[in-house]
Coordinates of C-alpha atoms and ligand atoms in Angstrom, one line a residue:
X1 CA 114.0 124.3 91.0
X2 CA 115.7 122.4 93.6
X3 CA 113.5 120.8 96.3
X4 CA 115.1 119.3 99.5
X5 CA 112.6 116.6 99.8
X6 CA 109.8 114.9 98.0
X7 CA 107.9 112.5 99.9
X8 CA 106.4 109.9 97.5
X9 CA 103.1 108.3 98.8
X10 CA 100.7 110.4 101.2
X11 CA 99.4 106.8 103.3
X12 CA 100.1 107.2 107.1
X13 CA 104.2 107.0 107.1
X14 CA 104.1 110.2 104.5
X15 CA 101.9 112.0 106.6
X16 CA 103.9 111.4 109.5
X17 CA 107.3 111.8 107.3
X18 CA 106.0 115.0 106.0
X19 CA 105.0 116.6 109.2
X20 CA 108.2 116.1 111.4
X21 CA 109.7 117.5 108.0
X22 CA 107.7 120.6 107.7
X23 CA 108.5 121.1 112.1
X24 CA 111.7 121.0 111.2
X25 CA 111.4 123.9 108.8
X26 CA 111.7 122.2 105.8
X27 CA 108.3 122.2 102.9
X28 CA 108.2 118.4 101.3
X29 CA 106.2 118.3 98.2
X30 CA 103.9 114.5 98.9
X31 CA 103.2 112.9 95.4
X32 CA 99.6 110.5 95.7
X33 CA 99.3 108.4 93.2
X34 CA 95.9 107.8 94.6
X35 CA 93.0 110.7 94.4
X36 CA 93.0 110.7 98.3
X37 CA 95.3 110.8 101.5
X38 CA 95.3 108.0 103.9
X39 CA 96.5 105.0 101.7
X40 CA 95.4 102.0 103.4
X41 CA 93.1 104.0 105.4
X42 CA 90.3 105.0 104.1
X43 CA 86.4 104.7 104.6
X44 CA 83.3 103.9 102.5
X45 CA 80.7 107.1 103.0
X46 CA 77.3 106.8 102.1
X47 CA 76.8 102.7 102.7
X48 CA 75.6 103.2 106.1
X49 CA 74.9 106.3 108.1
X50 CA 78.6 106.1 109.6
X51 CA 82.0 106.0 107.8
X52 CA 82.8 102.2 106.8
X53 CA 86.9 101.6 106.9
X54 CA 87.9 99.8 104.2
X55 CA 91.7 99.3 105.2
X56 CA 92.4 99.8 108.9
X57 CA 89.8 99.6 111.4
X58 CA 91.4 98.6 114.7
X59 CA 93.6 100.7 117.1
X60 CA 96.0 97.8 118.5
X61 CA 96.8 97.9 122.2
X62 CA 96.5 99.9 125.0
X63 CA 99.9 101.3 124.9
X64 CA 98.9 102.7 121.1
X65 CA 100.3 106.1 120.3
X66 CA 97.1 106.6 118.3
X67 CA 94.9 106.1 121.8
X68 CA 96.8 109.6 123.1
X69 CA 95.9 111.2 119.6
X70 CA 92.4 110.5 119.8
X71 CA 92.4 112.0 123.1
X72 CA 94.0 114.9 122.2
X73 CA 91.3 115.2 119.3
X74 CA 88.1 114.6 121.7
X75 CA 87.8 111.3 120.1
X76 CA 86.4 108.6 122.7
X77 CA 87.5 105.4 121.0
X78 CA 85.4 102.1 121.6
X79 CA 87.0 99.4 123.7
X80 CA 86.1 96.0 122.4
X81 CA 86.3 93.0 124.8
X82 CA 86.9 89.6 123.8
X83 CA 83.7 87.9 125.8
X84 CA 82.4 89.5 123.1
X85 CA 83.5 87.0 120.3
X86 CA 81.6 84.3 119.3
X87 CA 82.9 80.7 117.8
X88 CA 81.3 78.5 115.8
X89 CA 82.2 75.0 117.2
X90 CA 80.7 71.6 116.2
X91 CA 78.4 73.3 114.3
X92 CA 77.5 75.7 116.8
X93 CA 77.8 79.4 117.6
X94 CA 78.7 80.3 121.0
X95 CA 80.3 83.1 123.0
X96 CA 84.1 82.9 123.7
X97 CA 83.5 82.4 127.8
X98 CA 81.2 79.5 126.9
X99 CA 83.8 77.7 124.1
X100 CA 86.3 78.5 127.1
X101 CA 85.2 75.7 128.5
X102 CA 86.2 72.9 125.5
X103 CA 89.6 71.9 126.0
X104 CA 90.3 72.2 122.2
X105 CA 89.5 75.4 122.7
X106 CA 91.8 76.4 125.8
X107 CA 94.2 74.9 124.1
X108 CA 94.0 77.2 121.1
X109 CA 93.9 80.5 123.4
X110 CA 96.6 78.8 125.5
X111 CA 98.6 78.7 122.2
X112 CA 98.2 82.1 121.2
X113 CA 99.1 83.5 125.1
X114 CA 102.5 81.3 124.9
X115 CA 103.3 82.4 121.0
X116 CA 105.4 84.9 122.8
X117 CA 108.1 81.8 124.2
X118 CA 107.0 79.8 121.1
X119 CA 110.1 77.9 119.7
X120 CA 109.8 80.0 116.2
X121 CA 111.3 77.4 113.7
X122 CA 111.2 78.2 110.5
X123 CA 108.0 76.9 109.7
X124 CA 104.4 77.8 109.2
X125 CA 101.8 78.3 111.6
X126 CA 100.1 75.7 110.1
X127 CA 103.4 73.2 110.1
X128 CA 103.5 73.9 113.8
X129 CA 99.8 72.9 114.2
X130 CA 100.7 69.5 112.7
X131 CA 103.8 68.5 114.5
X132 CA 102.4 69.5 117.8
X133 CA 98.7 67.6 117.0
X134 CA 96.3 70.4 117.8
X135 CA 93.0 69.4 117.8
X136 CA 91.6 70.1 114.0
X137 CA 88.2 71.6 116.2
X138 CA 89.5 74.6 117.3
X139 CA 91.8 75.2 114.1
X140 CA 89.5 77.8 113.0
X141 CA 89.8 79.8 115.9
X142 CA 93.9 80.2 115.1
X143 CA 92.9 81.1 111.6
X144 CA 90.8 83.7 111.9
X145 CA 93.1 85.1 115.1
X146 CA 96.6 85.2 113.8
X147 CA 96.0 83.8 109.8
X148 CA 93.6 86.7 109.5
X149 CA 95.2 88.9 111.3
X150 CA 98.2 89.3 110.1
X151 CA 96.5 89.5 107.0
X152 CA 97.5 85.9 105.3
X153 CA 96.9 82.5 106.0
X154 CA 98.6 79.6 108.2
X155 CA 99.6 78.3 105.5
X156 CA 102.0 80.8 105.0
X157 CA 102.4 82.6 108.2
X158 CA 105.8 81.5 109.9
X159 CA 106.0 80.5 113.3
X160 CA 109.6 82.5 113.5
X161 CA 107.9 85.8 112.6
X162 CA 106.5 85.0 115.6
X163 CA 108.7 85.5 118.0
X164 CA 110.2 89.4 117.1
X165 CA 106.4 90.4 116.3
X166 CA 105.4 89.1 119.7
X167 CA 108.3 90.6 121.8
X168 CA 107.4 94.5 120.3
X169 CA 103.9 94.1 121.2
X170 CA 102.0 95.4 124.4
X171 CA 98.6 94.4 125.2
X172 CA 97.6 92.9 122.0
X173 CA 95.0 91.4 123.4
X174 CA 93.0 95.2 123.7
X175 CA 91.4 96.3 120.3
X176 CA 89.4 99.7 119.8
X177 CA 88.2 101.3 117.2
X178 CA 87.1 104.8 116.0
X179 CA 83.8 107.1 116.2
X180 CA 83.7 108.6 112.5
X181 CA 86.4 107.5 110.8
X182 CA 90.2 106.3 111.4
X183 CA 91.9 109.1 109.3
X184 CA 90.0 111.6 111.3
X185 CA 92.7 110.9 114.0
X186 CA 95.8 112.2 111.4
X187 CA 93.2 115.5 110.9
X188 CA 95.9 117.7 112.4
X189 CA 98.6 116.3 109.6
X190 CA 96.7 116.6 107.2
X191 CA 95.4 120.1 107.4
X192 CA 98.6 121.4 107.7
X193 CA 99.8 119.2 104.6
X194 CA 97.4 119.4 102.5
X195 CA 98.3 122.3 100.7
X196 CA 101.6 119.9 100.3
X197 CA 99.8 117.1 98.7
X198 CA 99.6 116.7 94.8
X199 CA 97.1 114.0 94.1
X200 CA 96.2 111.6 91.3
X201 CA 100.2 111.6 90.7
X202 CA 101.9 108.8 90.4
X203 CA 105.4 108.5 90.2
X204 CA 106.9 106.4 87.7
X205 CA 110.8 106.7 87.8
X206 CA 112.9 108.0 90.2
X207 CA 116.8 108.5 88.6
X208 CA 119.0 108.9 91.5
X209 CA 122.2 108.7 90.1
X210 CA 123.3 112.7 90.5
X211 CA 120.6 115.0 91.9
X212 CA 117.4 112.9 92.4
X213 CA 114.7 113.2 89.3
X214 CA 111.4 111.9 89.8
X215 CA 109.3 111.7 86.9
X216 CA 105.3 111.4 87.2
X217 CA 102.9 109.5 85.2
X218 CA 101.8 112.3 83.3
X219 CA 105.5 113.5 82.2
X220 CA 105.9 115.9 85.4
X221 CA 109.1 115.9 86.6
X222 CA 110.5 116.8 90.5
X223 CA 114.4 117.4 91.3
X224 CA 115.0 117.0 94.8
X225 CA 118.1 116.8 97.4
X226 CA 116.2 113.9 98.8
X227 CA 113.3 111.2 98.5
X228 CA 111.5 109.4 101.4
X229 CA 109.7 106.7 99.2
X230 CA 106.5 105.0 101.4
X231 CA 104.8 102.5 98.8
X232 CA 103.9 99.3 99.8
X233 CA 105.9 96.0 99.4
X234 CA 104.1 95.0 96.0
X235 CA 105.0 98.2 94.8
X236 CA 108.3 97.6 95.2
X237 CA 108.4 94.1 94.6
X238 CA 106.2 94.3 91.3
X239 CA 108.7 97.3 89.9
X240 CA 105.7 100.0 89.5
X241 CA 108.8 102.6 89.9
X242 CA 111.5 102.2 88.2
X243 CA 114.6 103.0 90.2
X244 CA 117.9 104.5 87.8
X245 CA 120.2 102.5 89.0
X246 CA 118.2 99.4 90.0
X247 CA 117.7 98.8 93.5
X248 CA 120.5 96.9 94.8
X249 CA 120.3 93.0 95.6
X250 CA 119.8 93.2 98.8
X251 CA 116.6 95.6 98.7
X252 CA 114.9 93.3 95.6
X253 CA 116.1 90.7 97.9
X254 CA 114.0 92.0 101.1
X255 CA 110.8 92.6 98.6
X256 CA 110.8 88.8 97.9
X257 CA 111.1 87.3 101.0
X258 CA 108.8 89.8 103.4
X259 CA 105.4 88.1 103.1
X260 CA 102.5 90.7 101.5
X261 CA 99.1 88.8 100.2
X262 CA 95.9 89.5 98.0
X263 CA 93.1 90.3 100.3
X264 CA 89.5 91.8 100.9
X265 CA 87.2 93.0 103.5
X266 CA 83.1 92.4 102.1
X267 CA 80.9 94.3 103.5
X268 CA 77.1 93.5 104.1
X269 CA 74.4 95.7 105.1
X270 CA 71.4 93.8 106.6
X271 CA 67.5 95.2 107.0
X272 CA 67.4 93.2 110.5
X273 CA 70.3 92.4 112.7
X274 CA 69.8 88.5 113.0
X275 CA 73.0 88.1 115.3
X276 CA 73.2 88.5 118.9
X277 CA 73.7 92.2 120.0
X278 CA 76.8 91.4 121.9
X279 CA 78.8 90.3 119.0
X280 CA 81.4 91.5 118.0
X281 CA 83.7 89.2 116.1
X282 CA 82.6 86.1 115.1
X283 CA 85.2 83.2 114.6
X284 CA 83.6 80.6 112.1
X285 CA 85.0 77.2 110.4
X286 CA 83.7 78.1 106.6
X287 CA 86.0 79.7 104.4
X288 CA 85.2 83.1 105.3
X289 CA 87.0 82.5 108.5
X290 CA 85.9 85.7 110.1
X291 CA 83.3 88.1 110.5
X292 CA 82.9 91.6 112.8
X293 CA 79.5 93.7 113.6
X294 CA 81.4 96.4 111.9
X295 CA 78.3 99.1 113.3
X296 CA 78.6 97.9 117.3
X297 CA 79.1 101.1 119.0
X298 CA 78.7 103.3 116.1
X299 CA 75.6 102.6 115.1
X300 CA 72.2 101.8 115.9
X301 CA 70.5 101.6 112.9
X302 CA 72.9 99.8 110.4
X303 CA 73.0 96.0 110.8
X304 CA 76.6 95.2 109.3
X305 CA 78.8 92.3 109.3
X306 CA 82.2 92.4 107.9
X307 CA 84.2 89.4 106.3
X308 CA 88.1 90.0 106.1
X309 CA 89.9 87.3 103.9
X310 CA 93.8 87.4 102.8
X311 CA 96.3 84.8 101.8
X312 CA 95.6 81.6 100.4
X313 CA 92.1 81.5 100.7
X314 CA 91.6 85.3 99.1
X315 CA 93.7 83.8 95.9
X316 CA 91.2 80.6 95.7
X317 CA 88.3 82.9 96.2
X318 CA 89.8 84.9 92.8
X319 CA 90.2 81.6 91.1
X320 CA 86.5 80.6 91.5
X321 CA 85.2 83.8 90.3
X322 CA 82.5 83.8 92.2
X323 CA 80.6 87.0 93.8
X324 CA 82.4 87.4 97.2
X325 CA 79.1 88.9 98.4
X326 CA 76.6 85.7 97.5
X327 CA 79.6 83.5 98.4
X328 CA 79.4 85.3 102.0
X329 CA 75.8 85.3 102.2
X330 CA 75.4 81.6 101.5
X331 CA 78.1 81.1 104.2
X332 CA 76.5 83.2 106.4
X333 CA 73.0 81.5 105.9
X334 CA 75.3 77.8 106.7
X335 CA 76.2 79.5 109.8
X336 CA 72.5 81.0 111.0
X337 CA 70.1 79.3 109.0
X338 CA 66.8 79.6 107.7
X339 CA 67.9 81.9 104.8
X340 CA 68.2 84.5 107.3
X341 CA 70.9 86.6 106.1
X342 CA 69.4 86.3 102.6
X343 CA 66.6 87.7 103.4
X344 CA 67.5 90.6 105.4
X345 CA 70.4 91.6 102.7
X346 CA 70.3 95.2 102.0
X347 CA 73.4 96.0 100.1
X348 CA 77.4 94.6 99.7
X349 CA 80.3 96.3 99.3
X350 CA 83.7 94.6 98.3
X351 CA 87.1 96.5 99.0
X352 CA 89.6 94.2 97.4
X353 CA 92.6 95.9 98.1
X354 CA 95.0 93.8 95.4
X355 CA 92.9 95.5 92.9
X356 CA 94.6 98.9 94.5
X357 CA 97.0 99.7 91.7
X358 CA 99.2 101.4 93.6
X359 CA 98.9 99.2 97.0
X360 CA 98.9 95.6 95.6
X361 CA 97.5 93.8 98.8
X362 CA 96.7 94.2 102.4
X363 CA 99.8 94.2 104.6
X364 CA 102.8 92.8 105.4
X365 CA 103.7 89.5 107.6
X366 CA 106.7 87.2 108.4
X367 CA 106.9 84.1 105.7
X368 CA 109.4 81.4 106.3
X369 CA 111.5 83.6 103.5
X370 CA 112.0 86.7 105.9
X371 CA 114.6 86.9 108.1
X372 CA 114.9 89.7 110.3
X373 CA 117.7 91.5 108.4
X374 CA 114.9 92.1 105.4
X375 CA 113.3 95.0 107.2
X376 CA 116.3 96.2 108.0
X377 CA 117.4 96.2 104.1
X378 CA 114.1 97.2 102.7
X379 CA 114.8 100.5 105.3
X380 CA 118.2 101.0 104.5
X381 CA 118.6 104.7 102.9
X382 CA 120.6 104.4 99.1
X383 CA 123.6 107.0 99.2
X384 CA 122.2 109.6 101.4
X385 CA 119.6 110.2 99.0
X386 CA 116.3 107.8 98.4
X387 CA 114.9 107.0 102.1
X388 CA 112.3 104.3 102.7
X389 CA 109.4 103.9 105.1
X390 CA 106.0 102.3 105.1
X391 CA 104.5 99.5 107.6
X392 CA 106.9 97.0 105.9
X393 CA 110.5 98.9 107.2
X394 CA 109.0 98.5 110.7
X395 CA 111.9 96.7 112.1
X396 CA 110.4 97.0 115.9
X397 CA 107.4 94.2 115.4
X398 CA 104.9 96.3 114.7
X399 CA 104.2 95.9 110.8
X400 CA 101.5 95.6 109.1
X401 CA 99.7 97.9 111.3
X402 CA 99.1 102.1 111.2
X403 CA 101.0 102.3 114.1
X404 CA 104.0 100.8 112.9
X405 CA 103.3 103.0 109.3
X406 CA 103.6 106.1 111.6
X407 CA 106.7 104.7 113.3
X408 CA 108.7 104.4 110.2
X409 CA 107.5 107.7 109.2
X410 CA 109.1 109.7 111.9
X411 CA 112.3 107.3 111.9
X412 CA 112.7 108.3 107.8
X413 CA 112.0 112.3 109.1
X414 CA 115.0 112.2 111.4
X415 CA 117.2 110.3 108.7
X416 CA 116.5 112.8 106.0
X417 CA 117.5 115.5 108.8
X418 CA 120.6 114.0 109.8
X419 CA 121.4 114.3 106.0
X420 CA 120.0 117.9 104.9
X421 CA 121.8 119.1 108.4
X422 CA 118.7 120.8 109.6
Ligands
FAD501 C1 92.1 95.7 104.8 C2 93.1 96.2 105.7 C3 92.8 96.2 107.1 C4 93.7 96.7 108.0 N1 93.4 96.7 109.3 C5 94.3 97.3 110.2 C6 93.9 97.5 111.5 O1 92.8 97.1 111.9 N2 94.8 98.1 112.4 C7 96.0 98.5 112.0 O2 96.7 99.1 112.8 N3 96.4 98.4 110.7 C8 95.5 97.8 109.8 N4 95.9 97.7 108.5 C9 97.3 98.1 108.1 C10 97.4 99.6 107.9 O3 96.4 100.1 107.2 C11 98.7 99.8 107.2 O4 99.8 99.2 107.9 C12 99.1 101.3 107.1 O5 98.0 102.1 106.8 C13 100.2 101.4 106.0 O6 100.5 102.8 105.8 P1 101.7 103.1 104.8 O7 101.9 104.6 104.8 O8 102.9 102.3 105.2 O9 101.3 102.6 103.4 P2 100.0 103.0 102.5 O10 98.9 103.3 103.3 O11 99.9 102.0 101.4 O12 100.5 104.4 101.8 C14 101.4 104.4 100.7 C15 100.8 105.5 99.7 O13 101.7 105.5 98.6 C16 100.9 105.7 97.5 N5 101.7 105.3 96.3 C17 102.1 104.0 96.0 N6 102.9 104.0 94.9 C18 103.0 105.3 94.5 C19 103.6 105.9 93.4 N7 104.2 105.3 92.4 N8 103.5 107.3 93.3 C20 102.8 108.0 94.2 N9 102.2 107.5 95.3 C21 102.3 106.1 95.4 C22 99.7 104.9 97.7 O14 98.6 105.2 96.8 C23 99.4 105.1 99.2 O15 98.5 106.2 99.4 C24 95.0 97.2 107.5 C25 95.2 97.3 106.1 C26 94.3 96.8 105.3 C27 94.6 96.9 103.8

């Protein structure tokens, strides 16, 4: 039989594909390669006594689309204020309002209020750092805030990215996060989908030279008028499906140049909270360049601190083959001293999402390879019948996010309609 659409991937932009789709009267079949929906969202139960997110945690801005969805769901989301940050400096922890007061450190939140009119060169952040002589002190602060998270390193985060990802964005400077856990917020989706959903399937081929065939790991196979395809970058880039014909140049093209890293969020649980009960994120100069008290708000009874780590730095932390959750303890116990977080340590967790077969990495950012056009070509639909979304299509300056996932979701839904004419 004949389907009009499969819907490959059932992360955020297949949900949100899938259910404009279904409105619209049509029933997409959403292959998983994974044994659960949500993709890059997805919590840890059991670790604490609340849900841990392992992929998304924050709700960006106070414009966010996802902010009226929680309302509409009775979900109060938790506001989290930047006094609340602390920064090690000089050796030193202290609270944002009180580092406010270094000029180093001015200069670095000066930097990131102007990135907005920043001249964008093709360069890195960390090339633009140089030429302009910022103060090696507060470099740390940069890292963790824009290295981290956009989900790399300086290194390799270009200053031109910048400028588009900056222009799309309303108050970034507002985070929130969830009560109970981030997918709860797609609930509505996902009850009326899941019926829809076949997991543990991957796909390994899609032949879309007549009549689209998919073909599944397990020797299923799907024919389809149409395919909305929502894996990550690395899954396209590392050819985990196998397109009949190839993808064309300019798609393999847009793969190579949109930046996409190794990363991992390590999670600690601690007896004793030995951290001040304001924190909230805590900007350090180790290696781990950023922590959060991922229970603040949620919970008063698990101590947690969270350490995200992508790019560069996640790649050297592979090479030394080390335990990320002693190396994060011995940091920790740098930063705190007297052995304190090695002596409260309950448990660690370690959510190293390049070990996600069918994910590859965290999320996407701008390298000095992407130009804007990439997005544009990785989004590009191939003869009216393979369709593309996922965080990395977001040609509007919000990729890399859940928001942006969404976005390109219900952009791919209205292509697909155009096509079918319903
Ligand atoms: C550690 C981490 C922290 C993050 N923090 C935040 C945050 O705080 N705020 C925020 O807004 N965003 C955050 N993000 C980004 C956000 O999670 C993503 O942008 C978004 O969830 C991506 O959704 P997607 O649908 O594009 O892709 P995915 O979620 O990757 O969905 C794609 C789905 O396709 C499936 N798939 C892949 N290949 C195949 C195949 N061959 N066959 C069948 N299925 C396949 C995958 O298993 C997956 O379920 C974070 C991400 C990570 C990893």
């Amino acid at each position: 039989m004949e389907l009009p659409v499969v819907v490959v991937g059932a992360g955020v932009a297949g949900l949100c594909a899938a259910e404009k789709l279904r409105e619209a009267g049509l029933e997409p079949l959403i292959l998983e390669a994974s044994g659960a929906i949500g993709g890059r969202v997805r919590a840890l139960e059991g670790f604490a006594d609340f849900p841990i997110e392992l992929g998304a945690e924050e709700v960006h801005g106070a414009d966010n689309v996802l902010l009226g969805m929680a309302k509409d769901l009775g979900i109060d989301p938790l506001r989290h204020f930047t006094t609340d940050d602390m920064l090690r400096l000089d050796g030193e922890l202290c609270f944002l309002d009180q580092a406010e007061k270094d000029a180093d450190v001015r200069r670095a939140f000066e930097f990131i209020e102007g990135l907005g009119s920043s001249p964008g060169g093709n360069w890195t952040a960390e090339e633009h750092l140089i030429r302009r002589h910022f103060p090696r002190r507060a470099w740390h602060y940069l890292d963790s805030r824009l290295g981290v998270e956009h989900g790399t390193t300086l290194d390799r985060l270009a200053m031109r990215g910048f400028l588009h990802y900056e222009k799309g964005w309303e108050a970034r400077e507002t985070n929130f996060t969830v009560k109970g856990r981030y997918l709860d917020l797609f609930r509505p989706a996902i009850e009326k989908l899941r019926d829809r959903v076949v997991l543990n399937c991957p796909v390994k081929s899609i032949d879309w030279r007549g009549t689209p065939l998919l073909r599944g790991l397990d020797g299923r196979e799907w024919r389809t008028q149409t395919v909305v395809v929502t894996a990550s970058l690395l899954v396209l880039r590392e050819g985990v499906i196998a397109f009949d014909p190839e993808l064309p140049g300019e798609k393999v093209s847009a793969t190579r140049a949109i930046g996409m890293d190794a990363g991992m969020k390590i999670i600690l649980k601690f007896r004793h909270r030995f951290w001040d009960e304001r924190l909230y994120f805590l900007h350090t100069d180790g290696f781990l360049p950023q922590y959060w008290a991922a229970a603040k708000g949620k919970s008063e009874s698990s101590h947690i601190l969270t350490a995200f780590i992508g790019g560069s730095r996640a790649e050297a932390l592979a090479r030394m083959q080390v335990d990320p959750v002693r190396f994060a303890l011995d940091e920790l116990d740098e930063l705190f001293g007297s052995d304190l977080a090695r002596r409260s340590f309950e448990r660690g967790f370690v959510a190293d999402w390049s070990a996600d077969p069918y994910v590859r990495g965290l999320y996407s950012y701008p390298s000095t390879n992407t130009t804007e056009a990439d997005r544009a070509a990785l989004a590009r639909p191939l003869d009216g019948k393979i369709f593309f979304a996922g965080e990395a299509t977001d040609t509007a300056g919000h990729s890399g996010t859940v928001h942006g996932a969404m976005a390109t979701g219900w952009r791919v839904a209205r292509e697909v309609l155009a096509v079918l004419g319903s």
